[in-house]
mmCIF file of C-alpha atoms in Angstrom:
data_model
loop_
_atom_site.group_PDB
_atom_site.id
_atom_site.type_symbol
_atom_site.label_atom_id
_atom_site.label_comp_id
_atom_site.label_asym_id
_atom_site.label_seq_id
_atom_site.Cartn_x
_atom_site.Cartn_y
_atom_site.Cartn_z
ATOM 1 C CA GLY S 835 161.703 111.224 58.538
ATOM 2 C CA ALA S 836 159.476 108.377 59.631
ATOM 3 C CA GLY S 837 159.619 109.009 63.392
ATOM 4 C CA VAL S 838 159.167 111.515 66.041
ATOM 5 C CA SER S 839 162.129 113.957 66.170
ATOM 6 C CA GLN S 840 163.179 116.334 68.964
ATOM 7 C CA THR S 841 165.820 119.225 68.952
ATOM 8 C CA PRO S 842 168.088 119.762 70.541
ATOM 9 C CA SER S 843 169.219 116.341 71.737
ATOM 10 C CA ASN S 844 171.115 117.941 74.648
ATOM 11 C CA LYS S 845 170.770 121.342 76.281
ATOM 12 C CA VAL S 846 172.921 122.669 78.889
ATOM 13 C CA THR S 847 171.778 126.028 80.482
ATOM 14 C CA GLU S 848 172.291 128.203 83.536
ATOM 15 C CA LYS S 849 169.707 128.547 86.284
ATOM 16 C CA GLY S 850 167.415 131.319 85.458
ATOM 17 C CA LYS S 851 167.704 131.189 81.763
ATOM 18 C CA TYR S 852 164.789 130.391 79.376
ATOM 19 C CA VAL S 853 164.878 127.266 77.007
ATOM 20 C CA GLU S 854 162.730 126.048 74.197
ATOM 21 C CA LEU S 855 162.461 122.379 73.305
ATOM 22 C CA ARG S 856 161.008 121.405 69.972
ATOM 23 C CA CYS S 857 159.184 118.256 68.858
ATOM 24 C CA ASP S 858 158.299 117.081 65.303
ATOM 25 C CA PRO S 859 155.642 114.666 65.406
ATOM 26 C CA ILE S 860 154.971 111.834 62.972
ATOM 27 C CA SER S 861 153.068 113.307 60.039
ATOM 28 C CA GLY S 862 149.386 112.948 60.344
ATOM 29 C CA HIS S 863 149.398 112.197 64.028
ATOM 30 C CA THR S 864 146.850 114.404 65.661
ATOM 31 C CA ALA S 865 147.768 113.769 69.352
ATOM 32 C CA LEU S 866 151.054 114.975 70.784
ATOM 33 C CA TYR S 867 152.286 114.454 74.421
ATOM 34 C CA TRP S 868 155.131 115.931 76.299
ATOM 35 C CA TYR S 869 156.598 113.939 79.218
ATOM 36 C CA ARG S 870 159.557 114.395 81.642
ATOM 37 C CA GLN S 871 161.717 111.507 82.787
ATOM 38 C CA SER S 872 164.128 111.318 85.439
ATOM 39 C CA LEU S 873 166.610 108.570 86.009
ATOM 40 C CA GLY S 874 165.019 105.373 87.145
ATOM 41 C CA GLN S 875 161.456 106.655 86.704
ATOM 42 C CA GLY S 876 158.777 106.374 84.170
ATOM 43 C CA PRO S 877 157.760 109.119 82.078
ATOM 44 C CA GLU S 878 155.779 111.880 83.948
ATOM 45 C CA PHE S 879 153.121 113.240 81.858
ATOM 46 C CA LEU S 880 153.164 117.035 81.340
ATOM 47 C CA ILE S 881 150.667 118.124 78.710
ATOM 48 C CA TYR S 882 148.678 116.423 75.747
ATOM 49 C CA PHE S 883 147.581 118.257 72.470
ATOM 50 C CA GLN S 884 144.718 117.055 70.338
ATOM 51 C CA GLY S 885 145.329 119.199 67.175
ATOM 52 C CA THR S 886 146.326 122.764 67.889
ATOM 53 C CA GLY S 887 144.584 122.646 71.384
ATOM 54 C CA ALA S 888 145.975 121.570 74.763
ATOM 55 C CA ALA S 889 143.457 118.774 75.627
ATOM 56 C CA ASP S 890 145.085 118.338 79.043
ATOM 57 C CA ASP S 891 147.726 120.544 80.468
ATOM 58 C CA SER S 892 147.339 119.571 84.110
ATOM 59 C CA GLY S 893 150.692 117.819 84.310
ATOM 60 C CA LEU S 894 152.679 121.042 83.909
ATOM 61 C CA PRO S 895 154.483 121.434 87.221
ATOM 62 C CA ASN S 896 153.963 125.240 87.565
ATOM 63 C CA ASP S 897 153.514 128.421 85.453
ATOM 64 C CA ARG S 898 157.218 128.447 84.317
ATOM 65 C CA PHE S 899 156.320 125.622 81.870
ATOM 66 C CA PHE S 900 154.324 126.360 78.665
ATOM 67 C CA ALA S 901 153.787 124.454 75.415
ATOM 68 C CA VAL S 902 152.372 125.353 72.037
ATOM 69 C CA ARG S 903 151.493 123.644 68.972
ATOM 70 C CA PRO S 904 150.160 126.392 66.667
ATOM 71 C CA GLU S 905 149.568 124.619 63.428
ATOM 72 C CA GLY S 906 148.747 121.143 64.825
ATOM 73 C CA SER S 907 152.085 119.723 64.133
ATOM 74 C CA VAL S 908 155.408 120.855 65.473
ATOM 75 C CA SER S 909 155.222 121.599 69.135
ATOM 76 C CA THR S 910 157.647 123.693 71.498
ATOM 77 C CA LEU S 911 157.860 123.171 75.132
ATOM 78 C CA LYS S 912 159.033 126.438 76.832
ATOM 79 C CA ILE S 913 160.551 126.658 80.225
ATOM 80 C CA GLN S 914 161.172 129.961 81.812
ATOM 81 C CA ARG S 915 163.525 130.803 84.702
ATOM 82 C CA THR S 916 164.988 127.363 84.657
ATOM 83 C CA GLU S 917 165.745 125.710 87.911
ATOM 84 C CA ARG S 918 168.204 122.908 88.666
ATOM 85 C CA GLY S 919 165.231 120.613 89.479
ATOM 86 C CA ASP S 920 164.071 120.964 85.843
ATOM 87 C CA SER S 921 167.048 118.798 84.710
ATOM 88 C CA ALA S 922 165.798 115.683 83.147
ATOM 89 C CA VAL S 923 164.983 114.162 79.683
ATOM 90 C CA TYR S 924 162.064 115.724 78.202
ATOM 91 C CA LEU S 925 160.216 113.385 75.879
ATOM 92 C CA CYS S 926 157.781 114.004 73.178
ATOM 93 C CA ALA S 927 155.413 111.441 71.712
ATOM 94 C CA SER S 928 152.722 111.440 69.060
ATOM 95 C CA SER S 929 149.886 109.165 68.220
ATOM 96 C CA PRO S 930 147.354 108.773 65.510
ATOM 97 C CA GLY S 931 144.361 109.343 67.777
ATOM 98 C CA GLY S 932 143.494 109.639 71.457
ATOM 99 C CA TYR S 933 145.233 108.968 74.679
ATOM 100 C CA VAL S 934 145.065 105.132 75.001
ATOM 101 C CA ASP S 935 146.500 104.826 71.453
ATOM 102 C CA THR S 936 150.090 103.561 70.949
ATOM 103 C CA GLN S 937 152.390 106.558 71.480
ATOM 104 C CA TYR S 938 155.568 106.828 69.449
ATOM 105 C CA PHE S 939 158.419 108.533 71.385
ATOM 106 C CA GLY S 940 160.947 110.783 70.013
ATOM 107 C CA PRO S 941 164.775 110.358 71.254
ATOM 108 C CA GLY S 942 164.165 113.120 73.980
ATOM 109 C CA THR S 943 166.069 116.225 74.892
ATOM 110 C CA ARG S 944 168.300 115.850 77.784
ATOM 111 C CA LEU S 945 168.158 119.313 79.667
ATOM 112 C CA THR S 946 170.699 120.165 82.320
ATOM 113 C CA VAL S 947 170.395 123.088 84.484
ATOM 114 C CA LEU S 948 173.754 124.261 86.108
ATOM 115 C CA GLU F 1039 150.751 93.088 66.857
ATOM 116 C CA ASP F 1040 151.736 94.660 70.241
ATOM 117 C CA LYS F 1041 148.939 94.811 72.708
ATOM 118 C CA VAL F 1042 148.513 95.585 76.318
ATOM 119 C CA VAL F 1043 145.271 94.037 77.976
ATOM 120 C CA GLN F 1044 144.179 95.050 81.428
ATOM 121 C CA SER F 1045 141.533 93.300 83.511
ATOM 122 C CA PRO F 1046 139.049 93.821 84.926
ATOM 123 C CA LEU F 1047 137.776 96.778 83.056
ATOM 124 C CA SER F 1048 135.997 97.957 86.136
ATOM 125 C CA LEU F 1049 135.766 96.988 89.814
ATOM 126 C CA VAL F 1050 133.603 98.157 92.612
ATOM 127 C CA VAL F 1051 134.883 97.435 96.226
ATOM 128 C CA HIS F 1052 134.267 98.621 99.887
ATOM 129 C CA GLU F 1053 136.803 100.388 101.863
ATOM 130 C CA GLY F 1054 139.138 98.179 103.586
ATOM 131 C CA ASP F 1055 139.171 95.667 100.829
ATOM 132 C CA THR F 1056 142.180 94.610 98.849
ATOM 133 C CA VAL F 1057 142.323 94.606 95.045
ATOM 134 C CA THR F 1058 144.552 93.001 92.458
ATOM 135 C CA LEU F 1059 144.542 94.580 89.021
ATOM 136 C CA ASN F 1060 145.975 92.667 85.998
ATOM 137 C CA CYS F 1061 147.931 93.806 83.150
ATOM 138 C CA SER F 1062 149.138 91.223 80.408
ATOM 139 C CA TYR F 1063 151.085 92.155 77.361
ATOM 140 C CA GLU F 1064 152.463 90.955 74.114
ATOM 141 C CA VAL F 1065 155.013 93.334 73.127
ATOM 142 C CA THR F 1066 158.212 92.656 71.247
ATOM 143 C CA ASN F 1067 161.525 94.278 72.488
ATOM 144 C CA PHE F 1068 159.972 94.663 75.949
ATOM 145 C CA ARG F 1069 161.816 97.315 78.046
ATOM 146 C CA SER F 1070 159.571 98.192 80.904
ATOM 147 C CA LEU F 1071 156.121 98.129 82.237
ATOM 148 C CA LEU F 1072 154.625 101.257 83.772
ATOM 149 C CA TRP F 1073 151.616 101.629 86.031
ATOM 150 C CA TYR F 1074 149.786 105.005 86.381
ATOM 151 C CA LYS F 1075 146.909 106.249 88.319
ATOM 152 C CA GLN F 1076 144.557 108.571 86.457
ATOM 153 C CA GLU F 1077 141.952 110.602 88.469
ATOM 154 C CA LYS F 1078 140.225 113.434 86.700
ATOM 155 C CA LYS F 1079 143.104 114.762 84.526
ATOM 156 C CA ALA F 1080 146.700 113.555 83.949
ATOM 157 C CA PRO F 1081 147.881 110.237 84.913
ATOM 158 C CA THR F 1082 150.247 110.104 87.874
ATOM 159 C CA PHE F 1083 153.191 107.724 87.557
ATOM 160 C CA LEU F 1084 153.294 104.865 90.214
ATOM 161 C CA PHE F 1085 155.827 102.204 89.317
ATOM 162 C CA MET F 1086 158.116 101.244 86.522
ATOM 163 C CA LEU F 1087 159.053 97.636 86.462
ATOM 164 C CA THR F 1088 161.931 96.104 84.368
ATOM 165 C CA SER F 1089 162.914 92.904 86.222
ATOM 166 C CA SER F 1090 160.917 89.714 87.050
ATOM 167 C CA GLY F 1091 159.948 88.860 90.604
ATOM 168 C CA ILE F 1092 160.981 92.193 92.305
ATOM 169 C CA GLU F 1093 158.128 93.708 94.212
ATOM 170 C CA LYS F 1094 158.023 97.567 94.070
ATOM 171 C CA LYS F 1095 156.014 99.041 96.975
ATOM 172 C CA SER F 1096 154.781 102.441 97.849
ATOM 173 C CA GLY F 1097 152.474 102.641 100.894
ATOM 174 C CA ARG F 1098 149.431 100.497 100.314
ATOM 175 C CA LEU F 1099 150.375 99.843 96.687
ATOM 176 C CA SER F 1100 152.678 97.189 95.333
ATOM 177 C CA SER F 1101 153.362 95.717 92.000
ATOM 178 C CA ILE F 1102 155.380 92.902 90.416
ATOM 179 C CA LEU F 1103 156.253 91.869 87.081
ATOM 180 C CA ASP F 1104 156.355 88.232 85.490
ATOM 181 C CA LYS F 1105 158.426 88.484 82.305
ATOM 182 C CA LYS F 1106 157.917 84.701 81.583
ATOM 183 C CA GLU F 1107 154.036 84.743 81.799
ATOM 184 C CA LEU F 1108 154.049 88.380 80.445
ATOM 185 C CA PHE F 1109 152.008 90.083 82.982
ATOM 186 C CA SER F 1110 152.019 92.367 86.067
ATOM 187 C CA ILE F 1111 149.756 92.838 88.961
ATOM 188 C CA LEU F 1112 149.061 96.026 90.884
ATOM 189 C CA ASN F 1113 147.848 95.312 94.380
ATOM 190 C CA ILE F 1114 146.167 97.865 96.586
ATOM 191 C CA THR F 1115 145.521 96.799 100.266
ATOM 192 C CA ALA F 1116 143.119 98.529 102.774
ATOM 193 C CA THR F 1117 141.491 100.543 99.979
ATOM 194 C CA GLN F 1118 140.189 103.962 100.692
ATOM 195 C CA THR F 1119 137.718 106.299 98.798
ATOM 196 C CA GLY F 1120 140.684 108.197 97.501
ATOM 197 C CA ASP F 1121 141.918 105.222 95.614
ATOM 198 C CA SER F 1122 139.031 105.453 93.175
ATOM 199 C CA ALA F 1123 140.682 106.047 89.811
ATOM 200 C CA VAL F 1124 141.495 104.504 86.517
ATOM 201 C CA TYR F 1125 144.630 102.569 86.767
ATOM 202 C CA LEU F 1126 146.517 102.439 83.566
ATOM 203 C CA CYS F 1127 149.168 100.118 82.465
ATOM 204 C CA ALA F 1128 151.692 100.930 79.732
ATOM 205 C CA VAL F 1129 154.552 98.790 78.306
ATOM 206 C CA GLU F 1130 157.531 100.274 76.645
ATOM 207 C CA ARG F 1131 159.157 98.822 73.834
ATOM 208 C CA ARG F 1132 162.313 99.812 72.180
ATOM 209 C CA ALA F 1133 163.837 98.848 68.892
ATOM 210 C CA GLY F 1134 167.035 100.591 68.151
ATOM 211 C CA ASN F 1135 166.460 104.227 68.418
ATOM 212 C CA ASN F 1136 162.674 103.782 68.206
ATOM 213 C CA ARG F 1137 160.647 103.773 71.381
ATOM 214 C CA LYS F 1138 156.965 103.317 71.749
ATOM 215 C CA LEU F 1139 154.643 103.250 74.656
ATOM 216 C CA ILE F 1140 151.675 100.941 74.300
ATOM 217 C CA TRP F 1141 148.789 101.768 76.808
ATOM 218 C CA GLY F 1142 146.035 99.456 78.072
ATOM 219 C CA LEU F 1143 142.577 100.664 78.319
ATOM 220 C CA GLY F 1144 142.715 100.891 82.107
ATOM 221 C CA THR F 1145 140.883 99.443 85.023
ATOM 222 C CA SER F 1146 138.323 101.788 86.540
ATOM 223 C CA LEU F 1147 138.366 101.312 90.357
ATOM 224 C CA ALA F 1148 135.579 102.599 92.590
ATOM 225 C CA VAL F 1149 135.892 102.326 96.300
ATOM 226 C CA ASN F 1150 132.771 102.845 98.200
ATOM 227 C CA PRO F 1151 132.633 104.039 101.836
#
């Protein structure tokens, strides 16, 4: 496909469970970003990969959140021991180069923690 | 081609001054304009603006959008040294299921004591 894809589109889980959210960036894009967006707010930065490495992970709210991009393409955002406050839309974006490049968003994963 | 232009690129002021940062854009299918503050690491979300003429305020910071003239300003009153940062403007465009965030290059603000 031509755009960024994310799976699943919706995820409902119970408090305390573990979830994985997947992002497939645009082919050839070296930079990948994870954001979290709550209703009425702008995207809140979580982590930024350049290739396989996390160039900046300081937006991750706590150590329950972790993301990987082992081959420099697909990325997985992992959330352990989910809490109700984790409920949000998790957005992935990719760009050809660095941070101020145009970022192309995926459709997001809506996570609901009951 | 979509673009977001911020001015000035850098600014040096003294504590207590008021500053106005500008963001102009040419983006089709505009959805929202976002302001972020970036210190050493991740940008921190400040405001999201979708409607013209409605000021958003948070403490000493305020912002307004003009969708006719295609710009936004970010005001900081009574600046403090802790306001020193890069202020980033981004415009979100949406076309169908596609969504893009186009970033400006930022304004680097230095507030001297």
